[in-house]
Tab-separated table of C-alpha atoms in Angstrom:
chain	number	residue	atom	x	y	z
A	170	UNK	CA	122.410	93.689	101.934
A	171	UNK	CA	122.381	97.235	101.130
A	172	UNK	CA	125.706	99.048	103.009
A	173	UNK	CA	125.299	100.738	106.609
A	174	UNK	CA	124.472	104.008	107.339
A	175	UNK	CA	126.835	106.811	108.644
A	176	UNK	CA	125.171	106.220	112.105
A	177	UNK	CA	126.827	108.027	114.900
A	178	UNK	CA	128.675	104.596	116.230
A	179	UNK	CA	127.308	104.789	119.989
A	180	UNK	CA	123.634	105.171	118.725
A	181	UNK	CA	124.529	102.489	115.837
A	182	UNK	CA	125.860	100.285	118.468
A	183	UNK	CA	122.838	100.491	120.480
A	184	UNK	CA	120.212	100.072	117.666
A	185	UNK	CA	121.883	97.167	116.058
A	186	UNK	CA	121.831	95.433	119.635
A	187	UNK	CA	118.275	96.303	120.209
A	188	UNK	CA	117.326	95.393	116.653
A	189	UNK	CA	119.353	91.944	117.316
A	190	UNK	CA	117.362	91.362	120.767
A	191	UNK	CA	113.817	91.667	119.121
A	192	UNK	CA	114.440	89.541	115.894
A	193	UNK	CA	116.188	86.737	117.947
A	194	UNK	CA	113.527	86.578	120.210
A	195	UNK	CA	110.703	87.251	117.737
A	196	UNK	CA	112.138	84.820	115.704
A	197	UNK	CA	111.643	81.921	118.704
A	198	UNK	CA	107.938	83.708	118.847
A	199	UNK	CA	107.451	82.966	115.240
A	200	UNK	CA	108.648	79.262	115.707
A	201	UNK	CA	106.295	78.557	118.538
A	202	UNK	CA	103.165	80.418	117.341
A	203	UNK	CA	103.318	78.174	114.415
A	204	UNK	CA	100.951	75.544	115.779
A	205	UNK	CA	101.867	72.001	115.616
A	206	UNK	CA	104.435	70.115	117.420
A	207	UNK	CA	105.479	69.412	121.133
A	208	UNK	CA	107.880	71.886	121.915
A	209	UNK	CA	106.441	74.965	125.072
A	210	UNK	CA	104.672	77.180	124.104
A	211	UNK	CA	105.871	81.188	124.773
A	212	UNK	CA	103.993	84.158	125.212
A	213	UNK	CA	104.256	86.942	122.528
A	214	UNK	CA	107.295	89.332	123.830
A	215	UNK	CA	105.997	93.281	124.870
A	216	UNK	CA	108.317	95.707	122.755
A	217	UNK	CA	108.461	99.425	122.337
A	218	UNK	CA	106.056	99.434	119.702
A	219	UNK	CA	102.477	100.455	120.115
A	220	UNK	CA	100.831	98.616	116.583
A	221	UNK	CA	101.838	98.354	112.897
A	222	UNK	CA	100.690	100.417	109.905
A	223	UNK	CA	101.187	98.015	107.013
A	224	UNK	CA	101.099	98.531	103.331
A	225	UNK	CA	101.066	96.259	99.839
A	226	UNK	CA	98.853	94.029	97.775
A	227	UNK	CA	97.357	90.411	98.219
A	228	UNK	CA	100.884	89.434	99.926
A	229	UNK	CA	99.874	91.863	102.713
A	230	UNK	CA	96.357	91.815	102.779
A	231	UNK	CA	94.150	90.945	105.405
A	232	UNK	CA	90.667	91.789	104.616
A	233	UNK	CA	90.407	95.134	102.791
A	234	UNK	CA	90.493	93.313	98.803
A	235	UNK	CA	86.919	91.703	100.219
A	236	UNK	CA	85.513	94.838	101.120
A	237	UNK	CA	86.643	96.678	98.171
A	238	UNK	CA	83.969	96.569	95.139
A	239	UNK	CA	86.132	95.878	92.844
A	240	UNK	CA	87.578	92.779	94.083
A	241	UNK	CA	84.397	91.557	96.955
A	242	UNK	CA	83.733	87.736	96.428
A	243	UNK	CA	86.296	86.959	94.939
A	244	UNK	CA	88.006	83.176	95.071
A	245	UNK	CA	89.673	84.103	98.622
A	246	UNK	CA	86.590	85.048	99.949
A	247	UNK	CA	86.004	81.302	99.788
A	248	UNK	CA	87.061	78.117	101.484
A	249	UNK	CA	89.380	76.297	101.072
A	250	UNK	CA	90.911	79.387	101.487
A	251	UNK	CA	91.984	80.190	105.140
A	252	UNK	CA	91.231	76.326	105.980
A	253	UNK	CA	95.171	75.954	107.468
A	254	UNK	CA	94.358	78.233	110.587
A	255	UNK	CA	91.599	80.263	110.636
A	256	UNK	CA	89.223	77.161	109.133
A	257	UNK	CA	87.459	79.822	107.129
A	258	UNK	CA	88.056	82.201	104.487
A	259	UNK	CA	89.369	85.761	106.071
A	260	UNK	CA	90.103	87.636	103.163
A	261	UNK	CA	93.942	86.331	103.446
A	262	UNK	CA	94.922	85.088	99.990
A	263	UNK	CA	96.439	82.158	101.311
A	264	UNK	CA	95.576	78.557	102.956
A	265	UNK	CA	96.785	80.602	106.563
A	266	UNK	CA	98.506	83.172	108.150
A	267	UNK	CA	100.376	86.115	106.003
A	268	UNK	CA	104.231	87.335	106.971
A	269	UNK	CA	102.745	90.163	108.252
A	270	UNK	CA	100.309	87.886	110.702
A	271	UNK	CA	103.979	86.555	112.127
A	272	UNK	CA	105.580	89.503	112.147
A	273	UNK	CA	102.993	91.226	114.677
A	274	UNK	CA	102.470	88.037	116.301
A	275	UNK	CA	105.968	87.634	116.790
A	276	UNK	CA	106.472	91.246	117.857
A	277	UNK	CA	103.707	91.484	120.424
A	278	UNK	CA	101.732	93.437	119.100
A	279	UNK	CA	97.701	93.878	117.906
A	280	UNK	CA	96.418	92.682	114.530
A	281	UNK	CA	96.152	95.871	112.349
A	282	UNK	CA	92.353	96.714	111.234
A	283	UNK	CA	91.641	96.096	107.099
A	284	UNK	CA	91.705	100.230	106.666
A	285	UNK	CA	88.023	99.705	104.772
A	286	UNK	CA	86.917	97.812	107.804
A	287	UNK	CA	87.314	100.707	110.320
A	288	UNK	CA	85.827	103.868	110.621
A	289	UNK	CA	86.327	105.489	113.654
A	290	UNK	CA	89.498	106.535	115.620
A	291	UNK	CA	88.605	103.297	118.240
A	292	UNK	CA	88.876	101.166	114.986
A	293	UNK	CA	92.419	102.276	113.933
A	294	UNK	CA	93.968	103.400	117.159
A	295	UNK	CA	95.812	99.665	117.477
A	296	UNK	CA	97.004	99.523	114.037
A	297	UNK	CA	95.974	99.279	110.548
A	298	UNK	CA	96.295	97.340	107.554
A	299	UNK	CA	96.037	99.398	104.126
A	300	UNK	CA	97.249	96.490	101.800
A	301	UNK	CA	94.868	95.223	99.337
A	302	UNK	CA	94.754	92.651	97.068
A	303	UNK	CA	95.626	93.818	93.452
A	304	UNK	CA	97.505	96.808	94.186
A	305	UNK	CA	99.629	98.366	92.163
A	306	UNK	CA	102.766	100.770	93.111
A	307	UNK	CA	102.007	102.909	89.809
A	308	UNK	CA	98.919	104.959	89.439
A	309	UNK	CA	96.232	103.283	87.712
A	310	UNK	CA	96.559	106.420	85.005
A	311	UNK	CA	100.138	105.849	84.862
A	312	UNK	CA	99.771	102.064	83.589
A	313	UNK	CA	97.418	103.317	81.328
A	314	UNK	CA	99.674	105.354	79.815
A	315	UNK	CA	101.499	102.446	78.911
A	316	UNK	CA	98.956	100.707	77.353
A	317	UNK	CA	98.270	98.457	80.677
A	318	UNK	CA	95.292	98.022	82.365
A	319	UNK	CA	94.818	97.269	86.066
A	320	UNK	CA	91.708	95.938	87.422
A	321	UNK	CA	91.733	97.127	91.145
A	322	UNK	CA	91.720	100.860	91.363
A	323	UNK	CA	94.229	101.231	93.968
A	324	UNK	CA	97.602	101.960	94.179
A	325	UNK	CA	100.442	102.466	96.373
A	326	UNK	CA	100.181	106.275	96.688
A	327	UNK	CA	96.152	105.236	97.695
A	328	UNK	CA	96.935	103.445	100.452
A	329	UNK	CA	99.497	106.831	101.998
A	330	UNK	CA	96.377	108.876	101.548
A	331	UNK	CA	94.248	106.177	103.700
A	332	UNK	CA	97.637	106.440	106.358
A	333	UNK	CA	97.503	110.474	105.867
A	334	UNK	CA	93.329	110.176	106.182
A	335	UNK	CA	94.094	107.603	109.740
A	336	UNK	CA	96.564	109.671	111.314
A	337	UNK	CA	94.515	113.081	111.218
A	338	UNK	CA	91.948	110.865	112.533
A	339	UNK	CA	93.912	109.803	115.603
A	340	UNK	CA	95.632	112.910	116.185
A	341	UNK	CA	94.449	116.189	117.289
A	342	UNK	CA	97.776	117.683	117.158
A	343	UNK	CA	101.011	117.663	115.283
A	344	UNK	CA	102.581	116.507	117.793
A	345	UNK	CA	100.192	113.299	118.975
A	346	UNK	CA	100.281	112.665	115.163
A	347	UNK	CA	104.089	112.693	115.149
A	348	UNK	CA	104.058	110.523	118.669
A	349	UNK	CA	101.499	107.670	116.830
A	350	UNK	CA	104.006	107.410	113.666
A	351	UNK	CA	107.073	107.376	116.472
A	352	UNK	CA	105.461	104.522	117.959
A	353	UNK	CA	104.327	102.493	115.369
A	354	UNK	CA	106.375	100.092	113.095
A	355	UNK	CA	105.937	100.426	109.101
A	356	UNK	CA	105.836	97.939	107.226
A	357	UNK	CA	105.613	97.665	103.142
A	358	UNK	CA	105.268	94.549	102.122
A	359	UNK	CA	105.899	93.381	98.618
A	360	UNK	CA	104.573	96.097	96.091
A	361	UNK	CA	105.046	96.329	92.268
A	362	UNK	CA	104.579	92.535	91.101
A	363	UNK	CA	101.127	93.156	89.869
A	364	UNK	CA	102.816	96.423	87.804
A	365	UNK	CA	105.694	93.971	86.418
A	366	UNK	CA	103.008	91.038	85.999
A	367	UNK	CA	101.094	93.599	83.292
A	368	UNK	CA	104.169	94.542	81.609
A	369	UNK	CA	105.167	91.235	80.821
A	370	UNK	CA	101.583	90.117	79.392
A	371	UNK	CA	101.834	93.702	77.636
A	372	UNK	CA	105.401	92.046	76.245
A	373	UNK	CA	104.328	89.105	75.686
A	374	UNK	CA	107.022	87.650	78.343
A	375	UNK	CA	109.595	89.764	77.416
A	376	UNK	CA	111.230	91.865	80.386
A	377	UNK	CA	112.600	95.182	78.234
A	378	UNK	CA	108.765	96.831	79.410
A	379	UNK	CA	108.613	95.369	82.905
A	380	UNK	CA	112.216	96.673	83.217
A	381	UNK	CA	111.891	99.862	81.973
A	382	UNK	CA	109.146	100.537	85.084
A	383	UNK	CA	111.647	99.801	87.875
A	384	UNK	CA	112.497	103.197	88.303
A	385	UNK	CA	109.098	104.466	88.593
A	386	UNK	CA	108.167	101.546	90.900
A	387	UNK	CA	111.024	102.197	93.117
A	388	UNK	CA	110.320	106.300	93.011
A	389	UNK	CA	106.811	105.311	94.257
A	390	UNK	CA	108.136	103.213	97.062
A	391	UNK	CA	110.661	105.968	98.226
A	392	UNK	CA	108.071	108.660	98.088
A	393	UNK	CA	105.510	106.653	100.091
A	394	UNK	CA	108.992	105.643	102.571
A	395	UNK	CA	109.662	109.224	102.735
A	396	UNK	CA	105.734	110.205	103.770
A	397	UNK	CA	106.043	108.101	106.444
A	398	UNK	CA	109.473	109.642	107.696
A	399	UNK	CA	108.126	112.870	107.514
A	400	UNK	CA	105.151	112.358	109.573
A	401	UNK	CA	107.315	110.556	112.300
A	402	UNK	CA	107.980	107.106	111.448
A	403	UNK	CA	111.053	105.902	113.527
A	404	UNK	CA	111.139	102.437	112.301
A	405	UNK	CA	110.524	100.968	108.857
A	406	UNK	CA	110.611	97.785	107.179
A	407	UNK	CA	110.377	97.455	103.037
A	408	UNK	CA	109.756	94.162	101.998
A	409	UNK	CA	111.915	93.507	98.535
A	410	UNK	CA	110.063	91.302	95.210
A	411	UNK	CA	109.485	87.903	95.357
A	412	UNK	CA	111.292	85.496	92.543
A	413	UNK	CA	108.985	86.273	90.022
A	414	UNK	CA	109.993	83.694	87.733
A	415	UNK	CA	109.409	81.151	90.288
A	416	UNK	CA	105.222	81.585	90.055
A	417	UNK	CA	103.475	78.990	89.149
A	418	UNK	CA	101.073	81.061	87.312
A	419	UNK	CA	103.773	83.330	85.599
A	420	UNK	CA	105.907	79.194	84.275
A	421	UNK	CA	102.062	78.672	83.029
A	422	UNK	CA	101.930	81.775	81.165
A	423	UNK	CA	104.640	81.850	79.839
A	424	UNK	CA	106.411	78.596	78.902
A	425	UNK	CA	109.290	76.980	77.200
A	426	UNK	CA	111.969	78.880	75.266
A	427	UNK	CA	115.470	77.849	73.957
A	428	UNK	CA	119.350	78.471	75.891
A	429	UNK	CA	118.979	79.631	79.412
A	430	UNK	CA	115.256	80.384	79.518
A	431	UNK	CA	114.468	78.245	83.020
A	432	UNK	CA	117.623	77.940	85.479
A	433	UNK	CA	118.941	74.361	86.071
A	434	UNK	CA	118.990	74.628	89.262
A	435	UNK	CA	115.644	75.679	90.221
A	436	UNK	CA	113.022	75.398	87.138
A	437	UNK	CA	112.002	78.893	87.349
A	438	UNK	CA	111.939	81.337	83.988
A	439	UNK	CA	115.681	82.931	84.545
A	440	UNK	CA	114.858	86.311	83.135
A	441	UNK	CA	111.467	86.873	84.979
A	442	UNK	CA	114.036	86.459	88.367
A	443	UNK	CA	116.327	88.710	86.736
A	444	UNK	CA	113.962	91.222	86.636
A	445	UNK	CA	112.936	90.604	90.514
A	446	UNK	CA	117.275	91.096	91.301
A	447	UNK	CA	117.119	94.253	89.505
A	448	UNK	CA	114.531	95.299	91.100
A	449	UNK	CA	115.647	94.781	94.627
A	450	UNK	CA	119.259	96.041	93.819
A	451	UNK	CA	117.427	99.361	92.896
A	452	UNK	CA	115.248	99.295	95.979
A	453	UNK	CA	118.112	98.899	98.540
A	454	UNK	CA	120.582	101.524	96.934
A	455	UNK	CA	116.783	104.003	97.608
A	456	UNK	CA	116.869	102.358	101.151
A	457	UNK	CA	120.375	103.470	101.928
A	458	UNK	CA	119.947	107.180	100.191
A	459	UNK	CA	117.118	107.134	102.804
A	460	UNK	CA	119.449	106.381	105.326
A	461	UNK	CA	121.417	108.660	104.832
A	462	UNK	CA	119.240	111.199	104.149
A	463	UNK	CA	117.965	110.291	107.638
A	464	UNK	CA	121.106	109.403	109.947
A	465	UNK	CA	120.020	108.756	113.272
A	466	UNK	CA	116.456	109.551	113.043
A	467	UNK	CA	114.736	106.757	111.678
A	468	UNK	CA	115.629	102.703	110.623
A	469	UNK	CA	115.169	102.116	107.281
A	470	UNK	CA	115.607	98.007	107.272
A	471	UNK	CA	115.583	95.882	103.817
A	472	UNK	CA	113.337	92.758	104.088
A	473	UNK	CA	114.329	90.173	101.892
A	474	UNK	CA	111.477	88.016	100.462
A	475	UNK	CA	113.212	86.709	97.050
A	476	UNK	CA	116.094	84.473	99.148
A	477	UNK	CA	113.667	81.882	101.190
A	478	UNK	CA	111.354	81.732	98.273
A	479	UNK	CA	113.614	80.777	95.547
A	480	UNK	CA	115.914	78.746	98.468
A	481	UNK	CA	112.700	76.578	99.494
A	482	UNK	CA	112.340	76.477	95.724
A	483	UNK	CA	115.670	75.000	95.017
A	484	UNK	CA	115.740	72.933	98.072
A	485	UNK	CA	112.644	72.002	98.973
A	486	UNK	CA	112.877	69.071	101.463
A	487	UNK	CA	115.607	71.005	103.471
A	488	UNK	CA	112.849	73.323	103.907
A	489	UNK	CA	109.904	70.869	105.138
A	490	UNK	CA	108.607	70.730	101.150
A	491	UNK	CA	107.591	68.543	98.963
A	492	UNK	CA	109.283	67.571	95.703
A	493	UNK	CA	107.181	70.208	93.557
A	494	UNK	CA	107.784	73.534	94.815
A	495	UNK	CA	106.650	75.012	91.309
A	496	UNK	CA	103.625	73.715	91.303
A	497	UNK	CA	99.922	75.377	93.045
A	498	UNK	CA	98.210	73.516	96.086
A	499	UNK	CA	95.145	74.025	95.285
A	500	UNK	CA	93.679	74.044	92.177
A	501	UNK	CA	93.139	72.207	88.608
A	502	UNK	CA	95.556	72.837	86.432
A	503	UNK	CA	97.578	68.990	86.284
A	504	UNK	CA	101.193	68.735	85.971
A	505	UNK	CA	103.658	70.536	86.140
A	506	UNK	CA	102.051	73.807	87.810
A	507	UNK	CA	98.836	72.993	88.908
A	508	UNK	CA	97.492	76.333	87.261
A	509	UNK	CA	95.555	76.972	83.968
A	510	UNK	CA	96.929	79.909	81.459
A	511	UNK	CA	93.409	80.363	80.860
A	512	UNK	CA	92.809	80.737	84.618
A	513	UNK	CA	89.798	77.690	84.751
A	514	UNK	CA	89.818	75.510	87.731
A	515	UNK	CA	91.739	78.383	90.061
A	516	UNK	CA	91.136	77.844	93.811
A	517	UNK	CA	88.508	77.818	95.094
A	518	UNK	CA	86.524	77.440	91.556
A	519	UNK	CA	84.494	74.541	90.736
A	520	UNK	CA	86.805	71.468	89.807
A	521	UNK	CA	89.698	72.389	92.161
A	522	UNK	CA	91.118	70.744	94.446
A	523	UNK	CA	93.754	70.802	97.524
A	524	UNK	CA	96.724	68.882	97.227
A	525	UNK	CA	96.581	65.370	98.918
A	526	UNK	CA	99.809	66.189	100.937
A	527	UNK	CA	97.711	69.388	102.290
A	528	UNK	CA	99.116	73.345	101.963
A	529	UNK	CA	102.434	72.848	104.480
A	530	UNK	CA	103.785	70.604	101.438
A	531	UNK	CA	103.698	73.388	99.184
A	532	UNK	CA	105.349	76.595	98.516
A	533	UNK	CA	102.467	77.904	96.454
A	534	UNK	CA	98.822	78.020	97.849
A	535	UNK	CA	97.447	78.956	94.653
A	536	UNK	CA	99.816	79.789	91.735
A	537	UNK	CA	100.138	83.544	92.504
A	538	UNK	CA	100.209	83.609	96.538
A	539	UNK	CA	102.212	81.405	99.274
A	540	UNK	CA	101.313	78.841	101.358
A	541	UNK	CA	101.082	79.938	105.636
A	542	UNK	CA	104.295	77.420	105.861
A	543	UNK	CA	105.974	79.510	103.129
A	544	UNK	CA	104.890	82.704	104.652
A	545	UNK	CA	106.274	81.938	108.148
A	546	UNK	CA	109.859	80.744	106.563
A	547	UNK	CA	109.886	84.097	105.125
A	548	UNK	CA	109.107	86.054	108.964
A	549	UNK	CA	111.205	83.837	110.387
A	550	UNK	CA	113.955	84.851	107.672
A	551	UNK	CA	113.081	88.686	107.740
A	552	UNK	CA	113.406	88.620	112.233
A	553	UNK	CA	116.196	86.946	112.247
A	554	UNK	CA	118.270	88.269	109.566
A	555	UNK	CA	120.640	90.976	111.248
């Protein structure tokens, strides 16, 4: 979406081919590691990448939000959580596999380590994983300064330290350092939804506080981009924000209100996904400074979350759904959304339940995170977009 680099045209020409190669045939990788159906089976494709350093919050996360102290035991530490594919609870907020499970799956490569699961070079030396559930991109001090309050003492600019912190680890020199980033694909998942989430509570569900933090969000995101870059990174992939206003736990939060307030087309609150569009407009036009801060060096690729979600929302049985994308899989909260303002009966709580058509129905696993059919239309959408 965002406009092409000034790329010299022979190396443009050859990185759009090779980046064209590996997403169509990740893409079929995607399709076939899926599970189900009849169709052969193919092995994961080798590419030129050694393992992924990934970054974000619960979207992302693979383990590290039930290590962390702060967040340990909590509901997706619990079945039915994981039940889809793993048949027990992993730490993944979801029934299932993440995007980022596809996406190195797809690519060939090994499951990143939770960061707080490793400690030694032998731990990290295949990849790592320093999303974790609750994240913010803004300092915890800096949403405090704003009269917001986040839970989960870790933010964005946390999780570069732990990469900084890894990457000494693994690397004696500056130049194996600089080799590891060079071989290793970035990826930043979806950051800044819990930061937008406390703004709008803070507003009481108006957007003029969540919107006035999209610069800082976005400055965070480029900073962390631009660590990366610096220590080597030749290839990196920033996931955009998800249609905000399409969450069942945001429509249960905050509902009704006269004119425009939901979009006819979808259900979801119209401002809320507003505020996701701004977002991501600001995001790419950072992406594309970066590339052209960086022409030739390193590939700075937009991953676009919002589209598939709020298409499978709109048109859910073209997309294999059911005929309430807005409302949660599993839990207790009844019609519409499945999910309680007051947060009683979430997953994995006494009294809920999973829905009767089972997780691949639904877009939303819980009312905050996706569903492992959700989360591999969105891979499949992010390989295969050129």
């Amino acid at each position: 979406m965002a406009p092409a680099a000034p790329f010299p045209r022979r190396l443009l020409l050859s990185l759009l081919l090779g980046v064209l190669v590996v997403a169509v045939v990740a893409a079929a990788d995607v399709e076939s590691s899926a599970g189900g159906g009849g169709g052969r089976r193919h092995s994961p494709r080798r590419t030129r990448y050694s393992r992924v350093f990934s970054f974000g919050d619960s979207l992302t996360d693979t383990g590290n939000a039930a290590i962390l102290p702060a967040t340990a035991g909590g509901p997706f530490t619990r079945p039915p959580y994981g039940m889809t594919f793993y048949h027990h609870p992993t730490g993944r907020a979801s029934d299932g596999r993440l995007v980022i499970d596809f996406l190195v799956k797809a690519l060939g490569l090994p499951e990143p380590t939770p960061y707080l699961a490793g400690k030694t070079a032998a731990d990290f030396r295949r990849g790592v994983n320093f999303a974790v559930g609750g994240a913010t991109a803004l300092d915890p001090a800096f949403l405090k300064s704003r009269g917001m309050t986040s839970s989960v003492p870790v933010s964005l600019s946390n999780e570069t330290r732990w990469f900084q912190d890894v990457l000494q680890l693994l690397g004696a020199s500056a130049h194996e350092k600089h080799t590891i980033a060079a071989s290793s694909i970035f990826y930043f998942g979806e950051i800044g939804f819990n930061d937008y989430s406390f703004a709008l509570s803070a507003g009481n569900g108006t957007v003029d506080v969540a919107a006035s933090l999209v610069p800082d969000i976005i400055a965070v995101i480029r900073s962390a981009v631009t660590a990366v870059i610096a220590a080597g990174a030749r290839t990196v992939v920033v996931a955009g924000m998800i249609p905000i206003g399409c969450e069942p736990e945001m429509l249960a939060l905050f509902p009704g209100g006269a004119g425009n307030y939901y979009d006819p087309a979808s259900g979801c609150i119209t401002r809320f996904n507003d505020l996701a569009e701004l977002h991501n407009r600001e995001l790419q036009r950072a992406l594309h400074e970066l590339r052209r801060a960086h022409p030739g060096a390193t590939a700075v690729r937009y991953a676009d979350l919002y589209g598939p979600v709020a298409a499978a929302v709109a048109s859910p049985k073209e997309y294999g759904f059911g005929s309430s994308p807005l409302a949660a899989c599993c839990g207790s909260g009844g019609e519409p959304y499945n999910f309680n303002a007051n947060f009683t009966g979430f997953c994995a709580t006494p009294g809920s339940t999973v829905c009767a058509d089972g997780p691949s129905s639904s877009v939303s696993w819980d009312g905050i995170h996706y569903t492992e059919a959700t989360n591999k239309l969105v891979a499949r959408a992010i390989l295969t977009r050129p």
